[in-house]
XYZ file of N, CA, C and O in Angstrom:
620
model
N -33.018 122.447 -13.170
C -32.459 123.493 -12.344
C -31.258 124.097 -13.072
O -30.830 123.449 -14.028
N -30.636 125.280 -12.748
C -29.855 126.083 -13.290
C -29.293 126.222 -12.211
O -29.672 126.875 -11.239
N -27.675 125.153 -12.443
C -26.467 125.395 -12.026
C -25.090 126.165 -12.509
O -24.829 126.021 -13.704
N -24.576 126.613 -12.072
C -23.271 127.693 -12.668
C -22.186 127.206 -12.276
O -21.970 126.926 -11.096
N -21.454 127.061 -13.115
C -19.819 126.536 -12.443
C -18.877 126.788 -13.286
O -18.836 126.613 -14.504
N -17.858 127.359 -12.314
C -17.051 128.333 -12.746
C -15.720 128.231 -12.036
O -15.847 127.562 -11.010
N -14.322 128.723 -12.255
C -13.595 129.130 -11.375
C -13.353 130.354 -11.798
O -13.328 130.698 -12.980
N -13.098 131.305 -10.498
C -12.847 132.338 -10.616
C -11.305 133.159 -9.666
O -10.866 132.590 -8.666
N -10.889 134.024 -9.996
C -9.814 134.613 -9.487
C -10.586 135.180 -7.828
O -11.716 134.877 -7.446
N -9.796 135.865 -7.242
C -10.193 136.649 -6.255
C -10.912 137.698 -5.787
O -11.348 138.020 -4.682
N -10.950 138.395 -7.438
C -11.899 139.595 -8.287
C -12.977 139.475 -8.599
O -13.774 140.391 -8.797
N -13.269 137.754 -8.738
C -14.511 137.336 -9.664
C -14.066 137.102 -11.429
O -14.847 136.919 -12.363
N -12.063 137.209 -11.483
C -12.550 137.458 -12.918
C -12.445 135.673 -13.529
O -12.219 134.803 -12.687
N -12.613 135.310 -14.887
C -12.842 134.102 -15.264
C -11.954 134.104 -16.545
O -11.468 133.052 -16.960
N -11.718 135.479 -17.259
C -10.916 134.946 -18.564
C -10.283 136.221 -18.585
O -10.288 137.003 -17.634
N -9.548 136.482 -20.069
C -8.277 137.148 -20.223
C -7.835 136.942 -21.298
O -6.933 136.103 -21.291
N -8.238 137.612 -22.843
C -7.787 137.305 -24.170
C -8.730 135.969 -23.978
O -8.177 135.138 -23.258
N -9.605 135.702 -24.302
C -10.009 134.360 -24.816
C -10.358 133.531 -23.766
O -11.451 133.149 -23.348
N -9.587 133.393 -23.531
C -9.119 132.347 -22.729
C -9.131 131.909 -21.014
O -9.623 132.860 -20.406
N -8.830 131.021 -20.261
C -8.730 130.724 -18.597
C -7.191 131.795 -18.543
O -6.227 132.102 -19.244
N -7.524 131.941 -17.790
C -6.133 132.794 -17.050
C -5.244 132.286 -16.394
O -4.218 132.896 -16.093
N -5.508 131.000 -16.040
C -4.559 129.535 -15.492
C -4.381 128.325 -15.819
O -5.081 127.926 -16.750
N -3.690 127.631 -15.369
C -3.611 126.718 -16.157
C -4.020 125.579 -14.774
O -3.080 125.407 -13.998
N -4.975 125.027 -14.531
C -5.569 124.463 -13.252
C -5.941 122.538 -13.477
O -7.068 122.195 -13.835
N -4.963 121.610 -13.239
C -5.325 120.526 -14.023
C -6.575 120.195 -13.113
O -7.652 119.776 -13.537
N -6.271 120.441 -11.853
C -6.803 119.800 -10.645
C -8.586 120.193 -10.626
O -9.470 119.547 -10.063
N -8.770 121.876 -11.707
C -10.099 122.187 -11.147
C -10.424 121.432 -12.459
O -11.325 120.617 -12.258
N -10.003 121.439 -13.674
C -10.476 120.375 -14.731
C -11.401 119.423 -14.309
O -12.585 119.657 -14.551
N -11.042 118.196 -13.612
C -11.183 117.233 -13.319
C -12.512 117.551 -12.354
O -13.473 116.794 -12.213
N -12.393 118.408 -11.940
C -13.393 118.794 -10.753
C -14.451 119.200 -11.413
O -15.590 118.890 -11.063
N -14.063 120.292 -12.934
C -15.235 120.500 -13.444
C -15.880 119.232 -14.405
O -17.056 119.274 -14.765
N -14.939 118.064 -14.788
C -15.534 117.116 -15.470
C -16.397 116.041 -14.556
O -17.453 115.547 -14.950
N -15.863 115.785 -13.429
C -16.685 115.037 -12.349
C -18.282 115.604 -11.918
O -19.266 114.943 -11.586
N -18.124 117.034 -12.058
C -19.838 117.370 -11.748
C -20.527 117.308 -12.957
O -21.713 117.015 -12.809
N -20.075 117.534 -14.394
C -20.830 117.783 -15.731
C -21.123 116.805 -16.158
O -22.257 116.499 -16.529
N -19.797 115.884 -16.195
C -20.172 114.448 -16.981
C -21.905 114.349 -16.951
O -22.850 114.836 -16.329
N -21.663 113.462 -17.964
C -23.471 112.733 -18.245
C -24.498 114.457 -18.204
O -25.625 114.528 -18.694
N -24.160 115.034 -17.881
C -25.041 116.491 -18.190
C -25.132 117.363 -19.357
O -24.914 117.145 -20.549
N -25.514 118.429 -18.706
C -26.151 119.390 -20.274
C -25.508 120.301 -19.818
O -25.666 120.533 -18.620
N -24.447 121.237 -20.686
C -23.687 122.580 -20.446
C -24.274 123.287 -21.829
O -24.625 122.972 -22.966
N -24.129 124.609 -20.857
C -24.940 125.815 -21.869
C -23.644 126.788 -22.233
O -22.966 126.797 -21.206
N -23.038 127.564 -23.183
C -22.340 128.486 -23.026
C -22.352 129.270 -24.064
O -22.392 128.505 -25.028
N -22.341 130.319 -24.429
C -22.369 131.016 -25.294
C -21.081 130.794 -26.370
O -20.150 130.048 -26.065
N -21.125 131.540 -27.701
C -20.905 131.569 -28.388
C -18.792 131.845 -28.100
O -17.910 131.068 -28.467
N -18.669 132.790 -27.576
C -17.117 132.831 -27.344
C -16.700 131.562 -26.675
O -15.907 130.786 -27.208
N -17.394 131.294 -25.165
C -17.003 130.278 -24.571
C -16.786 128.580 -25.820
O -15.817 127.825 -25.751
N -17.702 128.450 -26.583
C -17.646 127.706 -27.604
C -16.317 127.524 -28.207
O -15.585 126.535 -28.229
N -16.140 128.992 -28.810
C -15.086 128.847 -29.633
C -13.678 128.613 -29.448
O -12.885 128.245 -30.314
N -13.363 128.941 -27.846
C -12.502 128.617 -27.580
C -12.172 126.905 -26.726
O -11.127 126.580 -26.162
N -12.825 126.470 -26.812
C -12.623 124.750 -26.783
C -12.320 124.610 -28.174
O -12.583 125.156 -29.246
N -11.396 123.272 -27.533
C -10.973 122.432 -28.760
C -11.788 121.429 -29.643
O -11.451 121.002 -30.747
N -12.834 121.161 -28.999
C -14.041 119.769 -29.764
C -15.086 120.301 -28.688
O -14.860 121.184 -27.860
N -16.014 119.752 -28.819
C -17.667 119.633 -28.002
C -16.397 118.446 -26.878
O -15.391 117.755 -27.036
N -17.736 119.050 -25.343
C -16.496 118.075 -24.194
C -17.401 116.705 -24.289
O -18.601 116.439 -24.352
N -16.259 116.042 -24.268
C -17.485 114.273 -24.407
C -18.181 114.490 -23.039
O -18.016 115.163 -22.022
N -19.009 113.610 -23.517
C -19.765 113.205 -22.259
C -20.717 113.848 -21.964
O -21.448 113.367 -21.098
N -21.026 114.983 -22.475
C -22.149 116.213 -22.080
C -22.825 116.413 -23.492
O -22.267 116.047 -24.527
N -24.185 117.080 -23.462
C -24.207 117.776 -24.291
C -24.195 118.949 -24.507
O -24.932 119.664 -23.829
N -23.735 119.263 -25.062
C -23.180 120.688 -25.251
C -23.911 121.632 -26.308
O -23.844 121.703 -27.535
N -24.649 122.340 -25.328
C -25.575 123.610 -26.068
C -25.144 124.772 -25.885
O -24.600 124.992 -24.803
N -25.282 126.192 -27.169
C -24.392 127.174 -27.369
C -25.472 128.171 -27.674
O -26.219 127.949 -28.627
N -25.605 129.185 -26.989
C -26.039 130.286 -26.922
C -26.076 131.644 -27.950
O -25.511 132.693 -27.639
N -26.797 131.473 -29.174
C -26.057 132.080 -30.452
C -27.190 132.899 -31.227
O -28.355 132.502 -31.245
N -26.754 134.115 -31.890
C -27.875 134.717 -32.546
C -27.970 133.946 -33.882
O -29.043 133.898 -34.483
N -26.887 133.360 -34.339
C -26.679 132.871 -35.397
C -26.687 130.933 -35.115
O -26.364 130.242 -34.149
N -27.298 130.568 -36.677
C -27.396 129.242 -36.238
C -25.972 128.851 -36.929
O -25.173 129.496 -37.608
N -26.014 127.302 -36.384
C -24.980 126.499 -36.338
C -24.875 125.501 -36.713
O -25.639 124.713 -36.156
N -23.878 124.830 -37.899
C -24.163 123.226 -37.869
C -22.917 122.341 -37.003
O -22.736 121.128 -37.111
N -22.278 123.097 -36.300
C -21.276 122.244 -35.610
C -21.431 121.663 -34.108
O -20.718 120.947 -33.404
N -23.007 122.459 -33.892
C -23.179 122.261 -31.977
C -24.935 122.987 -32.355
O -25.486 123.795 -33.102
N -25.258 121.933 -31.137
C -27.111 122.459 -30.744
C -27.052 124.096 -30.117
O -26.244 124.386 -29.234
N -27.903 124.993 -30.627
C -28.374 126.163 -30.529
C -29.121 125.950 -29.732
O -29.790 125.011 -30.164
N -29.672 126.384 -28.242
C -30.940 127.127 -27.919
C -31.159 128.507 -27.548
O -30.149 129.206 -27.473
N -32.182 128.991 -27.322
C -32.542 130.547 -26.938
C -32.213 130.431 -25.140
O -31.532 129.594 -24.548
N -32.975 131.595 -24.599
C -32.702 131.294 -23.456
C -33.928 131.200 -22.599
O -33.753 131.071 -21.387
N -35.394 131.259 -23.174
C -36.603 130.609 -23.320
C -36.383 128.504 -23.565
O -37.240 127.851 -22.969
N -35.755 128.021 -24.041
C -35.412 127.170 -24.786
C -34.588 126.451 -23.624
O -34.732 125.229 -23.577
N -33.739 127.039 -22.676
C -32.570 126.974 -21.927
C -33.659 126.457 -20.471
O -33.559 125.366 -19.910
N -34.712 127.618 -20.075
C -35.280 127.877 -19.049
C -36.251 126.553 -18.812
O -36.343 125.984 -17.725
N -36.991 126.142 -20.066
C -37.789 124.944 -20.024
C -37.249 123.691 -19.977
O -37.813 122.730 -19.455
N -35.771 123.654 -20.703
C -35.143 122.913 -20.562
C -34.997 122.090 -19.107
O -35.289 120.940 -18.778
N -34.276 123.478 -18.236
C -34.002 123.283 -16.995
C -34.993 122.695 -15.730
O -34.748 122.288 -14.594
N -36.165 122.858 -16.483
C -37.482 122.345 -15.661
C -37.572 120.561 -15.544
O -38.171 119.766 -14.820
N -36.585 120.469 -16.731
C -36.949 119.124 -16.903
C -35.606 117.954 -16.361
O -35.682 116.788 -15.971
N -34.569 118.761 -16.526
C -33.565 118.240 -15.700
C -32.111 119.376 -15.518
O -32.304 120.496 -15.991
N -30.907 119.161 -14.961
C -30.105 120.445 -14.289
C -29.641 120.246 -15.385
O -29.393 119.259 -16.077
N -29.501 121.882 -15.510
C -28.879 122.445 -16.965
C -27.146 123.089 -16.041
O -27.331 123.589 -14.931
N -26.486 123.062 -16.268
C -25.046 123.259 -15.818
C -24.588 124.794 -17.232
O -24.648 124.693 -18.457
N -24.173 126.039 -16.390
C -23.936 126.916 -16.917
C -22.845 127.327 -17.180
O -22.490 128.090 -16.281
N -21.970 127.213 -18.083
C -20.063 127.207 -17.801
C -19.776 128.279 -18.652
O -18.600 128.259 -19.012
N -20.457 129.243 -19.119
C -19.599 130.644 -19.536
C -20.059 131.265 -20.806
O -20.899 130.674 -21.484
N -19.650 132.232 -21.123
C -18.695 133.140 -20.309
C -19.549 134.301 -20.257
O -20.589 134.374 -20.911
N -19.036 135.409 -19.323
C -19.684 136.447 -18.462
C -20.525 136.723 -18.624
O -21.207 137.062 -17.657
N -21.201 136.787 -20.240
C -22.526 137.511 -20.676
C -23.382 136.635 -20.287
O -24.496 137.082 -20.015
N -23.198 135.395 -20.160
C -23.526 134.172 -19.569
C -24.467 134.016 -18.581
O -25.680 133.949 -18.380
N -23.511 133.990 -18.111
C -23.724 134.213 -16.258
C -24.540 135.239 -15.795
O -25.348 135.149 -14.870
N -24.239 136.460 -16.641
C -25.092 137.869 -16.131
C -26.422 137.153 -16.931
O -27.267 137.213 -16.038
N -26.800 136.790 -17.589
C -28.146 136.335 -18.436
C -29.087 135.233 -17.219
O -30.140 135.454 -16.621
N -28.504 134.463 -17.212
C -28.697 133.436 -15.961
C -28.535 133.958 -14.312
O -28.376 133.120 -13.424
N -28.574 134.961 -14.111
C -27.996 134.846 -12.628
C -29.719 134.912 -11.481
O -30.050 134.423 -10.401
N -30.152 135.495 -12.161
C -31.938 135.227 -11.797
C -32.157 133.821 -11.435
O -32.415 133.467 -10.285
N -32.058 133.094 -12.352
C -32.560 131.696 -12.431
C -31.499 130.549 -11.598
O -31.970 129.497 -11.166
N -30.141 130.868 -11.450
C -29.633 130.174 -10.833
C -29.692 129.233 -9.259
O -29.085 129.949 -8.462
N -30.072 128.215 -8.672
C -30.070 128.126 -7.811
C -29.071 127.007 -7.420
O -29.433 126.097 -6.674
N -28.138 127.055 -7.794
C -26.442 126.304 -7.326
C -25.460 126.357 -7.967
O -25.494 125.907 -9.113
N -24.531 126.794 -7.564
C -23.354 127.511 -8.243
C -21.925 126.295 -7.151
O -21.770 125.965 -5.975
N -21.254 126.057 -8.417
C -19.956 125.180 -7.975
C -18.924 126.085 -8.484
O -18.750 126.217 -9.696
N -18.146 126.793 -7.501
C -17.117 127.923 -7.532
C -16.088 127.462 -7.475
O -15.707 127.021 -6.391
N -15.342 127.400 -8.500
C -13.648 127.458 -7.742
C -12.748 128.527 -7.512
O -12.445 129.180 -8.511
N -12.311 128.817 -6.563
C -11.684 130.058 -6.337
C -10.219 130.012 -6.103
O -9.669 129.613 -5.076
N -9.535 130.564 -7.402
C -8.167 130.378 -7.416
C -7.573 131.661 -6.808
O -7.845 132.845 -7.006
N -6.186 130.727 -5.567
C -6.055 131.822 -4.817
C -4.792 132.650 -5.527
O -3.628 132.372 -5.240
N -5.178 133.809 -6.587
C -4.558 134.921 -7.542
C -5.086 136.238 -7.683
O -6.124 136.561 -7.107
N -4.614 136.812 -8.216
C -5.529 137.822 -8.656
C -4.903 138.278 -10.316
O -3.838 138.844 -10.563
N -5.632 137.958 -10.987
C -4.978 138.532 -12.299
C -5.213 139.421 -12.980
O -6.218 140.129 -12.924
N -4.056 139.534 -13.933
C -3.788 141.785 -13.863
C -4.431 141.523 -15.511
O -4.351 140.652 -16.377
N -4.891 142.436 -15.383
C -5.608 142.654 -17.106
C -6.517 141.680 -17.758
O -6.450 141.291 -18.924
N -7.777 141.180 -16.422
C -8.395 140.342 -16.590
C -9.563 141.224 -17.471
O -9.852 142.415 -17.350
N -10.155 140.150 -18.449
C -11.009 141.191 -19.139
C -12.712 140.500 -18.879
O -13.594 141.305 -19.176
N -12.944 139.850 -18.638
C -14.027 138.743 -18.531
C -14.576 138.356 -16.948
O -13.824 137.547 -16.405
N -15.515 138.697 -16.272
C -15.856 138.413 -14.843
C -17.179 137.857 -14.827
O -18.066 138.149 -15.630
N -17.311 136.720 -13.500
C -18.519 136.272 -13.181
C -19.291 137.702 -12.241
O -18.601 138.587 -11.736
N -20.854 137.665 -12.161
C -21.449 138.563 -11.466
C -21.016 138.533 -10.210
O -20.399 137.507 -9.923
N -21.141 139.346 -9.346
C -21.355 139.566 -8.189
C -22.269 138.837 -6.922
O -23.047 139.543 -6.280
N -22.107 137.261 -6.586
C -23.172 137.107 -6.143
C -23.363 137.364 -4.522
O -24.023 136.545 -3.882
N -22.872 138.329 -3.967
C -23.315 139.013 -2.660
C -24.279 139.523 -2.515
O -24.553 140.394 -3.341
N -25.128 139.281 -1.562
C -26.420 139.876 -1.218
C -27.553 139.221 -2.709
O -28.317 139.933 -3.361
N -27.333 137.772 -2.902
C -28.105 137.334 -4.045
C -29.017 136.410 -3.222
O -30.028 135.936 -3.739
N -28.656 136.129 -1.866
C -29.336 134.525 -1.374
C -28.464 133.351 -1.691
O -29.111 132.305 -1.704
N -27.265 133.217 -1.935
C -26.488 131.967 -1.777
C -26.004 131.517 -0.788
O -25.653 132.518 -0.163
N -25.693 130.482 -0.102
C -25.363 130.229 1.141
C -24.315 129.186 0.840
O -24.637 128.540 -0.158
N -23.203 128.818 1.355
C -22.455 127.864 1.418
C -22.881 126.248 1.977
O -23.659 126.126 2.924
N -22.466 125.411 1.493
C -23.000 124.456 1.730
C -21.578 123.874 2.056
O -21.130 123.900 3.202
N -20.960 123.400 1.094
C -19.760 123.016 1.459
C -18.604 123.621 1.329
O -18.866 124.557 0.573
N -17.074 123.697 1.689
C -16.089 124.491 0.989
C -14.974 123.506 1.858
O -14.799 123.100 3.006
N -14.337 123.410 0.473
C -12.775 122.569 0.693
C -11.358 123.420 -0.026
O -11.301 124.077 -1.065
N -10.786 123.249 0.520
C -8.993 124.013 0.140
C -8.471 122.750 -0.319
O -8.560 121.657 0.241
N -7.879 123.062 -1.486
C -7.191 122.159 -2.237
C -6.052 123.111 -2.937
O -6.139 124.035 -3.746
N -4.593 122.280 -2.061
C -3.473 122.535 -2.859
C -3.178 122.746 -4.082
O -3.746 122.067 -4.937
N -2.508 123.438 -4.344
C -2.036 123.074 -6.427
C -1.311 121.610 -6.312
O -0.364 121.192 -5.646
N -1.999 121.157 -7.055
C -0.777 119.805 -8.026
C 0.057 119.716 -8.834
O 0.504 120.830 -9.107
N 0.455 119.030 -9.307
C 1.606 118.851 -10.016
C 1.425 120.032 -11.335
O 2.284 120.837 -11.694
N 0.083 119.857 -11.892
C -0.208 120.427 -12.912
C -0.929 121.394 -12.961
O -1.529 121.776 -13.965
N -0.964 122.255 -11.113
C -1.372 123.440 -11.302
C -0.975 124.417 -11.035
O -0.087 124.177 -10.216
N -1.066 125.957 -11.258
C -0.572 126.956 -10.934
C -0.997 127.500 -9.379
O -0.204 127.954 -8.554
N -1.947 127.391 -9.266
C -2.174 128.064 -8.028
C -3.141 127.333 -6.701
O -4.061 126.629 -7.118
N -3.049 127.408 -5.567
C -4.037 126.681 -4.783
C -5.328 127.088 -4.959
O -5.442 128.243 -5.370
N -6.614 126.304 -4.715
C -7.660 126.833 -4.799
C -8.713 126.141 -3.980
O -8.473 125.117 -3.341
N -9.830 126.700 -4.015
C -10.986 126.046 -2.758
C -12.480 126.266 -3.544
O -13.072 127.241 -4.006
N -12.797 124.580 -3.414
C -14.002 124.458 -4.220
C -15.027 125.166 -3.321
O -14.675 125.656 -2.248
N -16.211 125.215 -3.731
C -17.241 125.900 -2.901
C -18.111 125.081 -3.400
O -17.933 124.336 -4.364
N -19.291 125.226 -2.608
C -20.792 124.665 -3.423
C -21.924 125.552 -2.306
O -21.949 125.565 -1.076
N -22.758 126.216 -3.267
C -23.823 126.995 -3.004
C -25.092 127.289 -3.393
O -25.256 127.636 -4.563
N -26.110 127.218 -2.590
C -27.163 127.165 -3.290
C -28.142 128.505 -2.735
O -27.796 129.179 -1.765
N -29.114 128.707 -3.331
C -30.372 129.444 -2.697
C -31.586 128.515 -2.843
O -32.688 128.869 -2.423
């Protein structure tokens, strides 16, 4: 199955120069608790801006060009994959817009901001068939900037 997980601003946006637009210890942890032991897909920018491949996963990269530092697949390659066990989708935008067909559960975090000169956004998924399943509000912590509220949704 093809899951998406993401946090996003209030806009939908996800990055900004490169990069997260916050600094969120709390959704970290949140995103390592669902991935662990899984398979994350992300394209080629999202790649480059991590520091190492994340332990614990394997980590496949979305690329016209091959690679000897991380597994390549297509997105034929991605789709069969997913037949065989949940493929977890973590970025970035071109991403998401590539996958948003195939998706059927998306783990949202929604940081409560809005940031100015965001350049990078997840799709639009209104009027897609997602439904809420669960949703929790979680304070900022020590080590985060802003409050935020997990979601979980499926079609």
């Amino acid at each position: 199955m093809i899951i998406f997980i993401y946090a996003c601003d209030q806009n939908g946006a996800i990055g900004k120069d490169g990069d997260l637009p916050w600094r969120q210890s709390t959704d970290l942890q949140h995103f390592k608790r669902i991935t662990l032991g899984g398979t994350i897909v992300m394209g080629r920018k999202t790649w480059e801006s991590l520091p190492n491949k994340l332990p614990g996963r394997r980590n496949v990269v979305m690329s016209r060009n091959e690679r000897s530092d991380v597994e390549i697949l297509s997105y034929e390659e991605v789709i069969t994959l997913s037949k065989e066990q949940d493929v977890f989708i973590i970025g970035g935008g071109e991403i998401y817009n590539l996958f948003i067909d195939d998706a059927k559960e998306i783990h949202r975090t929604l940081i409560e901001t809005k940031i100015k000169n965001a350049d990078t956004f997840v799709p639009d998924i209104d009027n897609l068939g997602f439904h809420m399943i669960s949703e929790r509000h979680v304070p900022a912590g020590d080590k985060d900037e802003f409050d935020m509220v997990f979601q979980h949704l499926i079609r």
